[in-house]
Amino acid sequence: MRAFYDYTPTLPLMLGTAQYPSPAIMADAFRQSGAEIATVSLRRESSVSKDGQAFWQLVQELGVHILPNTAGCHTVKEAVTTAEMAREVFGTDWIKLEVIGHTDTLQPDVYGLVEATRILAEQGFKVFPYTTEDLVVAERLLEAGCELLMPWGSPIGSGLGLNNEYGLRSLRAHFPEVPLIIDAGLGLPSHAARAMELGMDGVLLNTAVAKAGDPVAMAQGFAKAVEAGMLAAKADPIEPRDMAAPSTPVIGKAFLT
């Protein structure tokens, strides 16, 4: 299991905290899944309303690691300021950095992402960058101070799964020692299992669990899928082939006339 900066999770499954039918269901999803890291939105947790404070207390009671995010930020200045505020509010130098570049696809602005990463890394932040599977961008993010990468599977909230397995395999091959966490686009546990089979080091989910008909059951399903995919990757699976190959040896077969 690879470390995510200064922390090595037992199960590399991260869950978001938004869009659940109720705070109680969210908490149950976390408990039943075994997820150890929770992403939280600064806007929601900085609210002065009593509801916001109660929600934050519930998250704290889960005993999970907090990963604040800059969701909804579209500029470098906005993302950096949000990260700085999040560090004060949540007391952590972890930050899931999002700089959104396209309204419809929520695709990251990779130029702004690299610039914001450099600024935050110089301030001591441990940056978890939401990025694409682009190799050149990945190199720039690592040069800017990231120690891990969070490539998307497909657009946020789409549930489409892994749109570009070729790109993800290339990313894995080019950066064998860098932790890679799939962030965004997963819809089914099988998507998570596939990500882990490709050698990814973890997955981050929100919508697929929170908006499921039964979020708790879906969270459990994703947890089992992550574990299954991780075991498969470690087990050195066979290579696919075009031709059939008998699984039962023919040597010793009875000769019948």
Coordinates of N, CA and C in Angstrom, one line a residue:
M1 N 0.8 -1.2 0.0 CA 0.0 0.0 0.0 C 0.9 1.3 0.0
R2 N 0.7 2.1 -1.0 CA 1.5 3.4 -1.0 C 0.9 4.4 0.0
A3 N 1.8 5.2 0.5 CA 1.4 6.3 1.4 C 0.9 7.5 0.5
F4 N -0.1 8.2 1.1 CA -0.5 9.4 0.5 C 0.1 10.5 1.4
Y5 N 1.2 11.0 0.9 CA 2.0 11.9 1.7 C 2.4 11.2 3.1
D6 N 1.9 11.7 4.2 CA 2.3 11.2 5.5 C 1.3 10.2 6.1
Y7 N 0.4 9.7 5.2 CA -0.6 8.7 5.8 C -0.7 7.5 4.8
T8 N -0.7 6.3 5.4 CA -0.9 5.1 4.6 C -2.2 4.5 5.0
P9 N -3.3 4.6 4.2 CA -4.6 4.0 4.6 C -4.6 2.5 4.5
T10 N -5.4 1.9 5.3 CA -5.6 0.4 5.3 C -6.3 0.0 4.0
L11 N -7.4 0.8 3.7 CA -8.1 0.7 2.4 C -8.1 2.0 1.7
P12 N -7.6 2.0 0.4 CA -7.4 3.2 -0.3 C -8.7 3.7 -1.0
L13 N -9.7 3.9 -0.2 CA -11.0 4.4 -0.6 C -11.3 5.7 0.1
M14 N -11.5 6.8 -0.7 CA -11.9 8.1 -0.2 C -13.3 8.4 -0.5
L15 N -14.0 9.0 0.4 CA -15.4 9.3 0.1 C -15.7 10.8 0.3
G16 N -16.5 11.4 -0.6 CA -17.0 12.7 -0.4 C -18.1 12.8 0.6
T17 N -18.4 14.0 1.1 CA -19.4 14.2 2.1 C -20.7 14.9 1.7
A18 N -20.8 15.1 0.4 CA -21.9 15.9 -0.2 C -23.0 15.1 -0.8
Q19 N -24.2 15.6 -0.9 CA -25.3 15.1 -1.6 C -26.0 13.8 -1.0
Y20 N -25.7 13.4 0.2 CA -26.3 12.3 0.8 C -27.7 12.7 1.2
P21 N -28.6 11.7 1.3 CA -30.0 11.9 1.7 C -30.1 12.6 3.1
S22 N -29.1 12.2 4.0 CA -29.1 12.8 5.3 C -27.7 12.6 5.9
P23 N -27.3 13.4 6.9 CA -26.0 13.2 7.5 C -25.9 11.9 8.1
A24 N -27.0 11.3 8.7 CA -26.9 10.0 9.3 C -26.5 8.9 8.3
I25 N -27.1 9.0 7.1 CA -26.8 8.0 6.0 C -25.4 8.2 5.6
M26 N -24.9 9.4 5.5 CA -23.5 9.6 5.1 C -22.6 9.0 6.1
A27 N -22.9 9.2 7.4 CA -22.0 8.6 8.4 C -22.0 7.1 8.4
D28 N -23.2 6.5 8.1 CA -23.3 5.1 8.0 C -22.5 4.5 6.9
A29 N -22.6 5.3 5.7 CA -21.8 4.9 4.5 C -20.3 4.8 4.9
F30 N -19.9 5.8 5.6 CA -18.4 5.8 5.9 C -18.1 4.6 6.8
R31 N -18.9 4.4 7.8 CA -18.6 3.3 8.8 C -18.7 2.0 8.1
Q32 N -19.6 1.7 7.3 CA -19.8 0.4 6.7 C -18.8 0.2 5.6
S33 N -18.2 1.2 5.0 CA -17.3 1.1 3.9 C -15.8 0.9 4.4
G34 N -15.6 1.5 5.5 CA -14.2 1.5 6.0 C -13.3 2.6 5.4
A35 N -14.0 3.5 4.7 CA -13.2 4.6 4.2 C -12.6 5.4 5.3
E36 N -11.3 5.8 5.1 CA -10.5 6.5 6.2 C -10.3 7.9 5.9
I37 N -10.6 8.4 4.6 CA -10.4 9.8 4.2 C -11.7 10.4 3.7
A38 N -12.0 11.6 4.1 CA -13.2 12.2 3.7 C -12.9 13.6 3.1
T39 N -13.4 13.9 1.9 CA -13.3 15.2 1.4 C -14.4 16.1 1.9
V40 N -14.1 17.3 2.2 CA -15.1 18.2 2.7 C -15.0 19.6 1.9
S41 N -16.1 20.2 1.8 CA -16.1 21.5 1.2 C -16.0 22.6 2.2
L42 N -15.1 23.6 1.9 CA -15.0 24.7 2.8 C -16.2 25.5 3.0
R43 N -16.9 25.7 1.9 CA -18.1 26.6 2.0 C -19.1 26.0 3.0
R44 N -19.3 24.7 2.9 CA -20.3 24.1 3.8 C -19.8 24.1 5.2
E45 N -18.6 23.8 5.4 CA -18.1 23.7 6.8 C -17.8 25.0 7.5
S46 N -17.6 26.1 6.6 CA -17.4 27.4 7.2 C -18.7 28.1 7.6
S47 N -19.8 27.5 7.3 CA -21.1 28.1 7.5 C -21.2 28.4 9.0
V48 N -21.8 29.5 9.4 CA -22.1 29.8 10.8 C -23.4 29.3 11.3
S49 N -24.1 28.6 10.4 CA -25.4 28.1 10.8 C -25.2 26.9 11.7
K50 N -26.2 26.6 12.5 CA -26.1 25.5 13.4 C -26.0 24.1 12.6
D51 N -26.7 24.1 11.5 CA -26.7 22.9 10.7 C -25.3 22.5 10.3
G52 N -24.5 23.5 9.8 CA -23.2 23.3 9.4 C -22.3 22.9 10.5
Q53 N -22.4 23.4 11.6 CA -21.6 23.0 12.8 C -21.9 21.6 13.2
A54 N -23.2 21.2 13.1 CA -23.6 19.8 13.5 C -23.0 18.8 12.5
F55 N -23.0 19.2 11.2 CA -22.5 18.4 10.2 C -21.0 18.2 10.4
W56 N -20.3 19.2 10.7 CA -18.8 19.2 10.9 C -18.5 18.3 12.1
Q57 N -19.3 18.4 13.1 CA -19.1 17.6 14.3 C -19.3 16.1 14.0
L58 N -20.3 15.8 13.2 CA -20.5 14.4 12.8 C -19.3 13.9 12.0
V59 N -18.8 14.7 11.1 CA -17.6 14.2 10.3 C -16.4 14.0 11.3
Q60 N -16.2 14.8 12.2 CA -15.1 14.7 13.2 C -15.3 13.4 14.0
E61 N -16.5 13.1 14.3 CA -16.8 11.9 15.1 C -16.5 10.6 14.3
L62 N -16.4 10.7 13.0 CA -16.1 9.5 12.2 C -14.6 9.1 12.4
G63 N -13.8 10.0 12.8 CA -12.4 9.7 13.1 C -11.6 9.5 11.8
V64 N -12.1 10.1 10.7 CA -11.4 10.0 9.4 C -10.4 11.1 9.2
H65 N -9.5 10.9 8.2 CA -8.6 12.0 7.8 C -9.4 13.0 6.9
I66 N -9.2 14.3 7.2 CA -9.9 15.3 6.4 C -9.1 15.8 5.2
L67 N -9.7 15.8 4.1 CA -9.1 16.3 2.9 C -10.0 17.4 2.3
P68 N -9.7 18.7 2.7 CA -10.5 19.8 2.2 C -10.3 19.9 0.7
N69 N -11.3 20.4 0.0 CA -11.2 20.6 -1.4 C -11.5 22.1 -1.8
T70 N -11.1 22.4 -3.0 CA -11.4 23.7 -3.6 C -12.5 23.6 -4.7
A71 N -13.4 22.7 -4.5 CA -14.5 22.5 -5.5 C -15.2 23.8 -5.8
G72 N -15.4 23.9 -7.1 CA -16.1 25.1 -7.6 C -15.2 26.3 -7.9
C73 N -13.9 26.2 -7.7 CA -13.0 27.3 -8.0 C -12.6 27.3 -9.5
H74 N -12.6 28.4 -10.1 CA -12.3 28.5 -11.5 C -11.1 29.3 -11.8
T75 N -10.4 29.9 -10.8 CA -9.2 30.7 -11.0 C -8.2 30.3 -10.0
V76 N -6.9 30.6 -10.4 CA -5.8 30.3 -9.5 C -6.0 31.0 -8.1
K77 N -6.3 32.3 -8.2 CA -6.5 33.1 -7.0 C -7.6 32.6 -6.1
E78 N -8.7 32.2 -6.7 CA -9.8 31.6 -6.0 C -9.4 30.3 -5.3
A79 N -8.7 29.4 -6.0 CA -8.3 28.2 -5.4 C -7.3 28.3 -4.3
V80 N -6.3 29.2 -4.5 CA -5.3 29.4 -3.5 C -5.9 30.0 -2.2
T81 N -6.7 31.0 -2.4 CA -7.4 31.6 -1.2 C -8.2 30.6 -0.5
T82 N -9.0 29.8 -1.2 CA -9.8 28.8 -0.6 C -8.9 27.8 0.2
A83 N -7.8 27.4 -0.4 CA -6.9 26.4 0.3 C -6.4 27.0 1.5
E84 N -6.0 28.3 1.5 CA -5.4 29.0 2.7 C -6.5 29.0 3.8
M85 N -7.7 29.3 3.4 CA -8.8 29.4 4.4 C -9.1 28.0 5.0
A86 N -9.0 27.0 4.1 CA -9.3 25.6 4.5 C -8.3 25.1 5.5
R87 N -7.0 25.5 5.3 CA -6.0 25.1 6.3 C -6.3 25.7 7.7
E88 N -6.8 26.9 7.7 CA -7.1 27.5 9.0 C -8.3 26.9 9.7
V89 N -9.3 26.6 8.9 CA -10.5 26.0 9.4 C -10.4 24.6 9.8
F90 N -9.7 23.8 9.0 CA -9.7 22.3 9.3 C -8.4 21.9 9.9
G91 N -7.4 22.8 10.0 CA -6.2 22.4 10.7 C -5.4 21.3 10.0
T92 N -5.4 21.3 8.7 CA -4.6 20.3 7.9 C -3.9 21.0 6.7
D93 N -2.8 20.5 6.4 CA -2.1 21.1 5.2 C -2.4 20.2 3.9
W94 N -3.3 19.2 4.1 CA -3.8 18.5 2.9 C -4.8 19.4 2.1
I95 N -4.7 19.4 0.8 CA -5.7 20.1 0.0 C -6.0 19.3 -1.3
K96 N -7.2 19.0 -1.6 CA -7.6 18.5 -2.9 C -7.8 19.7 -3.8
L97 N -6.9 19.9 -4.7 CA -6.9 21.1 -5.5 C -7.7 20.9 -6.8
E98 N -8.7 21.7 -6.9 CA -9.5 21.8 -8.2 C -9.5 23.2 -8.7
V99 N -9.1 23.3 -10.0 CA -9.2 24.6 -10.7 C -10.0 24.2 -12.0
I100 N -11.3 24.5 -12.0 CA -12.2 24.0 -13.1 C -12.0 24.9 -14.3
G101 N -11.9 24.3 -15.4 CA -11.7 25.1 -16.7 C -12.8 25.1 -17.6
H102 N -13.8 24.1 -17.4 CA -14.9 24.1 -18.4 C -16.2 23.8 -17.6
T103 N -17.2 24.6 -17.9 CA -18.4 24.5 -17.1 C -19.2 23.2 -17.3
D104 N -19.3 22.8 -18.6 CA -20.1 21.6 -18.9 C -19.4 20.3 -18.4
T105 N -18.1 20.1 -18.7 CA -17.5 18.9 -18.4 C -16.8 18.9 -17.0
L106 N -16.6 20.1 -16.5 CA -15.9 20.3 -15.2 C -14.5 19.8 -15.4
Q107 N -14.0 19.8 -16.6 CA -12.6 19.4 -16.8 C -11.6 20.5 -16.2
P108 N -10.6 20.0 -15.6 CA -9.7 20.9 -14.9 C -8.9 21.8 -15.9
D109 N -8.7 23.1 -15.4 CA -7.8 24.0 -16.1 C -6.4 23.6 -15.7
V110 N -5.7 22.8 -16.5 CA -4.5 22.3 -16.1 C -3.4 23.3 -16.0
Y111 N -3.5 24.4 -16.8 CA -2.5 25.5 -16.7 C -2.6 26.2 -15.3
G112 N -3.8 26.5 -14.9 CA -4.1 27.1 -13.6 C -3.8 26.1 -12.5
L113 N -4.0 24.8 -12.7 CA -3.8 23.8 -11.7 C -2.3 23.8 -11.4
V114 N -1.4 23.8 -12.4 CA 0.0 23.7 -12.2 C 0.5 25.0 -11.4
E115 N 0.0 26.1 -11.9 CA 0.4 27.4 -11.2 C -0.1 27.4 -9.7
A116 N -1.3 27.0 -9.5 CA -1.8 27.0 -8.1 C -1.0 25.9 -7.2
T117 N -0.7 24.8 -7.8 CA 0.1 23.8 -7.1 C 1.4 24.4 -6.7
R118 N 2.1 25.1 -7.6 CA 3.4 25.6 -7.3 C 3.3 26.6 -6.1
I119 N 2.3 27.5 -6.1 CA 2.1 28.4 -5.0 C 1.8 27.7 -3.7
L120 N 1.0 26.8 -3.7 CA 0.6 26.1 -2.5 C 1.7 25.2 -2.0
A121 N 2.4 24.5 -2.9 CA 3.5 23.7 -2.4 C 4.6 24.5 -1.7
E122 N 4.8 25.7 -2.2 CA 5.8 26.6 -1.6 C 5.4 27.0 -0.2
Q123 N 4.0 27.0 0.0 CA 3.5 27.4 1.3 C 3.4 26.1 2.3
G124 N 3.9 25.0 1.8 CA 3.9 23.8 2.6 C 2.7 22.9 2.5
F125 N 1.8 23.2 1.6 CA 0.6 22.4 1.4 C 1.0 21.0 0.8
K126 N 0.3 20.0 1.1 CA 0.4 18.7 0.5 C -0.8 18.6 -0.5
V127 N -0.5 18.8 -1.8 CA -1.5 19.0 -2.8 C -1.9 17.6 -3.4
F128 N -3.2 17.4 -3.5 CA -3.9 16.3 -4.2 C -4.5 16.9 -5.4
P129 N -3.9 16.9 -6.6 CA -4.4 17.7 -7.7 C -5.4 16.8 -8.6
Y130 N -6.6 17.4 -8.7 CA -7.5 16.8 -9.7 C -7.1 17.2 -11.1
T131 N -6.7 16.2 -11.8 CA -6.1 16.5 -13.2 C -6.7 15.5 -14.2
T132 N -6.1 15.6 -15.4 CA -6.5 14.7 -16.4 C -5.4 13.6 -16.5
E133 N -5.4 12.7 -17.5 CA -4.4 11.6 -17.6 C -3.2 12.1 -18.5
D134 N -3.2 13.4 -18.8 CA -2.1 13.9 -19.7 C -0.7 13.8 -19.0
L135 N 0.2 13.1 -19.7 CA 1.5 12.9 -19.2 C 2.3 14.2 -18.9
V136 N 2.2 15.1 -19.9 CA 3.0 16.3 -19.7 C 2.5 17.1 -18.5
V137 N 1.2 17.2 -18.4 CA 0.7 17.9 -17.2 C 1.1 17.2 -15.9
A138 N 1.1 15.9 -16.0 CA 1.6 15.1 -14.8 C 3.0 15.5 -14.4
E139 N 3.9 15.6 -15.4 CA 5.2 16.0 -15.1 C 5.3 17.3 -14.5
R140 N 4.5 18.3 -15.1 CA 4.6 19.6 -14.5 C 4.1 19.7 -13.1
L141 N 3.1 18.9 -12.8 CA 2.5 18.9 -11.4 C 3.6 18.3 -10.4
L142 N 4.3 17.3 -10.9 CA 5.3 16.7 -10.0 C 6.4 17.7 -9.8
E143 N 6.8 18.4 -10.9 CA 7.9 19.4 -10.8 C 7.4 20.6 -9.9
A144 N 6.1 20.8 -9.8 CA 5.6 21.9 -9.0 C 5.5 21.6 -7.5
G145 N 5.7 20.3 -7.2 CA 5.7 19.9 -5.8 C 4.7 18.9 -5.4
C146 N 3.9 18.3 -6.3 CA 3.0 17.2 -5.9 C 3.8 15.9 -5.7
E147 N 3.3 15.1 -4.8 CA 3.9 13.8 -4.6 C 2.9 12.7 -5.0
L148 N 1.8 13.1 -5.4 CA 0.8 12.1 -6.0 C -0.1 12.8 -7.0
L149 N -0.8 12.1 -7.8 CA -1.7 12.6 -8.8 C -3.1 12.0 -8.7
M150 N -4.1 12.8 -9.1 CA -5.4 12.3 -9.1 C -6.1 12.5 -10.4
P151 N -5.8 11.6 -11.4 CA -6.4 11.7 -12.7 C -7.9 11.4 -12.7
W152 N -8.6 12.0 -13.5 CA -10.1 11.7 -13.6 C -10.3 10.4 -14.3
G153 N -11.4 9.7 -14.0 CA -11.8 8.6 -14.8 C -12.7 9.0 -16.0
S154 N -13.5 10.0 -15.7 CA -14.4 10.6 -16.6 C -15.0 11.9 -15.9
P155 N -15.8 12.7 -16.6 CA -16.3 13.9 -16.0 C -17.0 13.7 -14.6
I156 N -16.8 14.6 -13.7 CA -17.3 14.6 -12.4 C -18.8 14.3 -12.4
G157 N -19.2 13.3 -11.6 CA -20.6 13.0 -11.5 C -21.3 12.3 -12.6
S158 N -20.5 11.9 -13.7 CA -21.1 11.3 -14.9 C -21.3 9.8 -14.7
G159 N -20.6 9.1 -13.8 CA -20.7 7.7 -13.7 C -20.3 6.9 -14.9
L160 N -19.5 7.5 -15.8 CA -19.1 6.7 -17.0 C -18.0 5.8 -16.8
G161 N -17.3 5.9 -15.7 CA -16.2 5.0 -15.4 C -14.9 5.5 -16.0
L162 N -14.1 4.6 -16.5 CA -12.7 5.0 -17.0 C -12.8 5.2 -18.5
N163 N -12.8 6.5 -18.9 CA -13.0 6.8 -20.3 C -11.7 6.5 -21.2
N164 N -10.6 6.5 -20.5 CA -9.3 6.4 -21.3 C -8.4 5.5 -20.6
E165 N -8.6 4.2 -20.7 CA -7.7 3.2 -20.0 C -6.3 3.3 -20.6
Y166 N -6.2 3.6 -21.9 CA -4.8 3.7 -22.5 C -4.1 4.8 -21.8
G167 N -4.7 6.0 -21.6 CA -4.0 7.1 -20.9 C -3.6 6.8 -19.5
L168 N -4.5 6.1 -18.8 CA -4.2 5.7 -17.4 C -3.1 4.7 -17.3
R169 N -3.1 3.7 -18.2 CA -2.0 2.8 -18.2 C -0.7 3.5 -18.5
S170 N -0.7 4.4 -19.5 CA 0.5 5.2 -19.8 C 1.0 5.9 -18.6
L171 N 0.1 6.6 -17.9 CA 0.4 7.3 -16.7 C 1.1 6.4 -15.6
R172 N 0.5 5.2 -15.5 CA 1.1 4.2 -14.5 C 2.5 3.8 -14.9
A173 N 2.6 3.6 -16.2 CA 3.9 3.1 -16.7 C 5.0 4.2 -16.6
H174 N 4.6 5.4 -16.8 CA 5.6 6.5 -16.8 C 6.0 6.9 -15.4
F175 N 5.1 6.7 -14.4 CA 5.3 7.1 -13.1 C 5.1 6.0 -12.1
P176 N 5.9 4.9 -12.2 CA 5.7 3.7 -11.4 C 5.7 3.9 -9.9
E177 N 6.4 5.0 -9.4 CA 6.6 5.2 -8.0 C 5.6 6.3 -7.4
V178 N 4.9 6.9 -8.3 CA 4.0 8.0 -7.8 C 2.6 7.4 -7.5
P179 N 2.1 7.7 -6.3 CA 0.7 7.3 -6.1 C -0.3 7.9 -7.0
L180 N -1.2 7.1 -7.6 CA -2.2 7.5 -8.5 C -3.6 7.2 -8.0
I181 N -4.4 8.2 -7.8 CA -5.7 8.0 -7.2 C -6.8 8.5 -8.3
I182 N -7.7 7.6 -8.7 CA -8.7 8.0 -9.6 C -9.7 8.9 -8.9
D183 N -9.9 10.1 -9.5 CA -10.8 11.1 -8.9 C -11.8 11.5 -9.9
A184 N -13.1 11.1 -9.7 CA -14.2 11.5 -10.6 C -14.6 10.5 -11.7
G185 N -15.9 10.4 -11.9 CA -16.4 9.7 -13.0 C -16.8 8.3 -12.7
L186 N -16.5 7.7 -11.6 CA -16.8 6.3 -11.4 C -18.3 6.2 -11.0
G187 N -19.0 5.2 -11.5 CA -20.4 5.0 -11.2 C -20.7 3.7 -10.5
L188 N -19.9 2.7 -10.8 CA -20.2 1.3 -10.3 C -18.9 0.8 -9.6
P189 N -19.1 -0.2 -8.7 CA -18.0 -0.8 -8.1 C -17.1 -1.5 -9.1
S190 N -17.6 -2.0 -10.2 CA -16.7 -2.6 -11.2 C -15.8 -1.6 -11.8
H191 N -16.2 -0.3 -11.9 CA -15.2 0.7 -12.3 C -14.0 0.9 -11.4
A192 N -14.3 0.8 -10.1 CA -13.3 0.9 -9.1 C -12.4 -0.3 -9.1
A193 N -13.0 -1.5 -9.3 CA -12.2 -2.7 -9.4 C -11.2 -2.6 -10.6
R194 N -11.8 -2.1 -11.7 CA -10.9 -2.0 -12.9 C -9.8 -1.0 -12.7
A195 N -10.1 0.1 -12.0 CA -9.0 1.1 -11.8 C -7.9 0.4 -11.0
M196 N -8.2 -0.3 -10.0 CA -7.2 -1.0 -9.1 C -6.5 -2.1 -9.9
E197 N -7.2 -2.8 -10.8 CA -6.6 -3.8 -11.6 C -5.5 -3.2 -12.5
L198 N -5.7 -1.9 -12.9 CA -4.8 -1.2 -13.8 C -3.6 -0.7 -13.0
G199 N -3.6 -0.9 -11.7 CA -2.5 -0.5 -10.9 C -2.6 0.8 -10.2
M200 N -3.8 1.4 -10.2 CA -4.0 2.6 -9.5 C -3.9 2.4 -8.0
D201 N -3.7 3.4 -7.2 CA -3.4 3.3 -5.8 C -4.6 3.6 -4.9
G202 N -5.7 4.0 -5.5 CA -6.9 4.4 -4.7 C -7.9 5.0 -5.6
V203 N -9.1 5.2 -5.0 CA -10.2 5.9 -5.7 C -10.9 6.9 -4.8
L204 N -11.4 7.9 -5.4 CA -12.2 8.9 -4.6 C -13.6 9.0 -5.2
L205 N -14.6 8.9 -4.4 CA -16.0 8.8 -4.8 C -16.8 9.8 -4.1
N206 N -17.9 10.3 -4.7 CA -18.9 11.0 -4.0 C -20.3 10.7 -4.6
T207 N -20.5 11.2 -5.8 CA -21.9 11.1 -6.4 C -22.3 9.6 -6.5
A208 N -21.4 8.7 -6.9 CA -21.8 7.3 -7.2 C -22.4 6.7 -5.9
V209 N -21.9 7.1 -4.8 CA -22.3 6.6 -3.5 C -23.5 7.4 -2.9
A210 N -23.3 8.7 -2.9 CA -24.3 9.6 -2.2 C -25.6 9.6 -3.0
K211 N -25.6 9.5 -4.3 CA -26.9 9.5 -5.1 C -27.4 8.2 -5.4
A212 N -26.8 7.1 -4.9 CA -27.3 5.8 -5.1 C -28.6 5.6 -4.4
G213 N -29.5 4.7 -4.8 CA -30.7 4.4 -4.1 C -30.5 4.0 -2.6
D214 N -29.4 3.2 -2.4 CA -29.0 2.8 -1.1 C -27.5 3.1 -0.9
P215 N -27.2 4.3 -0.5 CA -25.8 4.8 -0.4 C -24.9 3.9 0.5
V216 N -25.5 3.4 1.5 CA -24.7 2.5 2.4 C -24.3 1.2 1.7
A217 N -25.2 0.6 1.1 CA -24.9 -0.7 0.3 C -23.9 -0.4 -0.8
M218 N -24.1 0.8 -1.5 CA -23.2 1.1 -2.6 C -21.8 1.4 -2.0
A219 N -21.7 2.0 -0.9 CA -20.4 2.2 -0.3 C -19.7 0.9 0.1
Q220 N -20.5 0.0 0.6 CA -19.9 -1.3 0.9 C -19.4 -2.0 -0.4
G221 N -20.3 -1.9 -1.5 CA -19.9 -2.5 -2.7 C -18.6 -2.0 -3.3
F222 N -18.4 -0.6 -3.2 CA -17.2 0.0 -3.6 C -16.0 -0.5 -2.8
A223 N -16.2 -0.6 -1.5 CA -15.1 -1.1 -0.7 C -14.6 -2.5 -1.1
K224 N -15.5 -3.4 -1.3 CA -15.2 -4.7 -1.7 C -14.5 -4.7 -3.1
A225 N -15.0 -3.8 -4.0 CA -14.4 -3.8 -5.3 C -13.0 -3.3 -5.3
V226 N -12.7 -2.3 -4.5 CA -11.4 -1.7 -4.3 C -10.4 -2.8 -3.8
E227 N -10.9 -3.6 -2.8 CA -10.1 -4.7 -2.3 C -9.9 -5.7 -3.3
A228 N -10.9 -6.1 -4.1 CA -10.8 -7.2 -5.1 C -9.8 -6.7 -6.2
G229 N -10.0 -5.5 -6.7 CA -9.1 -5.0 -7.7 C -7.6 -5.0 -7.3
M230 N -7.5 -4.6 -6.0 CA -6.1 -4.5 -5.5 C -5.5 -5.9 -5.4
L231 N -6.2 -6.8 -5.0 CA -5.7 -8.2 -4.9 C -5.4 -8.7 -6.3
A232 N -6.2 -8.4 -7.3 CA -6.0 -8.9 -8.6 C -4.7 -8.3 -9.2
A233 N -4.5 -7.0 -8.9 CA -3.2 -6.4 -9.4 C -2.0 -7.0 -8.8
K234 N -2.1 -7.4 -7.5 CA -0.9 -8.0 -6.9 C -0.7 -9.4 -7.3
A235 N -1.8 -10.1 -7.8 CA -1.7 -11.5 -8.2 C -1.1 -11.7 -9.5
D236 N -0.7 -10.7 -10.3 CA -0.1 -10.8 -11.6 C -1.0 -11.6 -12.5
P237 N -2.1 -10.9 -13.0 CA -3.0 -11.6 -13.8 C -2.5 -12.0 -15.2
I238 N -3.1 -13.0 -15.8 CA -2.6 -13.5 -17.1 C -2.9 -12.4 -18.2
E239 N -2.1 -12.5 -19.3 CA -2.3 -11.6 -20.4 C -3.5 -12.1 -21.3
P240 N -4.4 -11.3 -21.7 CA -5.4 -11.7 -22.7 C -4.8 -12.2 -24.0
R241 N -5.5 -13.2 -24.6 CA -5.0 -13.7 -25.9 C -6.1 -13.9 -26.8
D242 N -5.8 -13.9 -28.1 CA -6.9 -14.1 -29.1 C -7.3 -15.5 -29.3
M243 N -6.4 -16.5 -29.1 CA -6.7 -17.9 -29.3 C -7.1 -18.6 -28.0
A244 N -7.9 -19.6 -28.1 CA -8.2 -20.4 -27.0 C -7.0 -21.2 -26.5
A245 N -7.0 -21.5 -25.2 CA -6.0 -22.4 -24.7 C -6.6 -23.3 -23.6
P246 N -6.5 -24.6 -23.8 CA -7.1 -25.5 -22.9 C -6.6 -25.4 -21.5
S247 N -7.6 -25.3 -20.6 CA -7.2 -25.2 -19.2 C -6.9 -26.6 -18.5
T248 N -7.3 -27.6 -19.2 CA -7.1 -29.0 -18.7 C -6.0 -29.6 -19.6
P249 N -4.9 -30.1 -19.0 CA -3.8 -30.7 -19.9 C -4.4 -31.9 -20.6
V250 N -3.9 -32.1 -21.9 CA -4.4 -33.2 -22.7 C -3.5 -34.4 -22.5
I251 N -2.3 -34.3 -21.9 CA -1.4 -35.4 -21.7 C -2.1 -36.4 -20.7
G252 N -2.1 -37.6 -21.1 CA -2.7 -38.6 -20.2 C -4.2 -38.9 -20.5
K253 N -4.7 -38.1 -21.5 CA -6.1 -38.3 -21.8 C -6.3 -39.7 -22.4
A254 N -7.4 -40.3 -22.0 CA -7.7 -41.7 -22.5 C -7.9 -41.7 -24.0
F255 N -7.3 -42.7 -24.6 CA -7.4 -42.8 -26.1 C -8.6 -43.7 -26.4
L256 N -9.6 -43.1 -27.0 CA -10.8 -43.8 -27.3 C -10.9 -44.1 -28.8
T257 N -11.4 -45.3 -29.2 CA -11.5 -45.6 -30.6 C -13.0 -45.9 -30.9

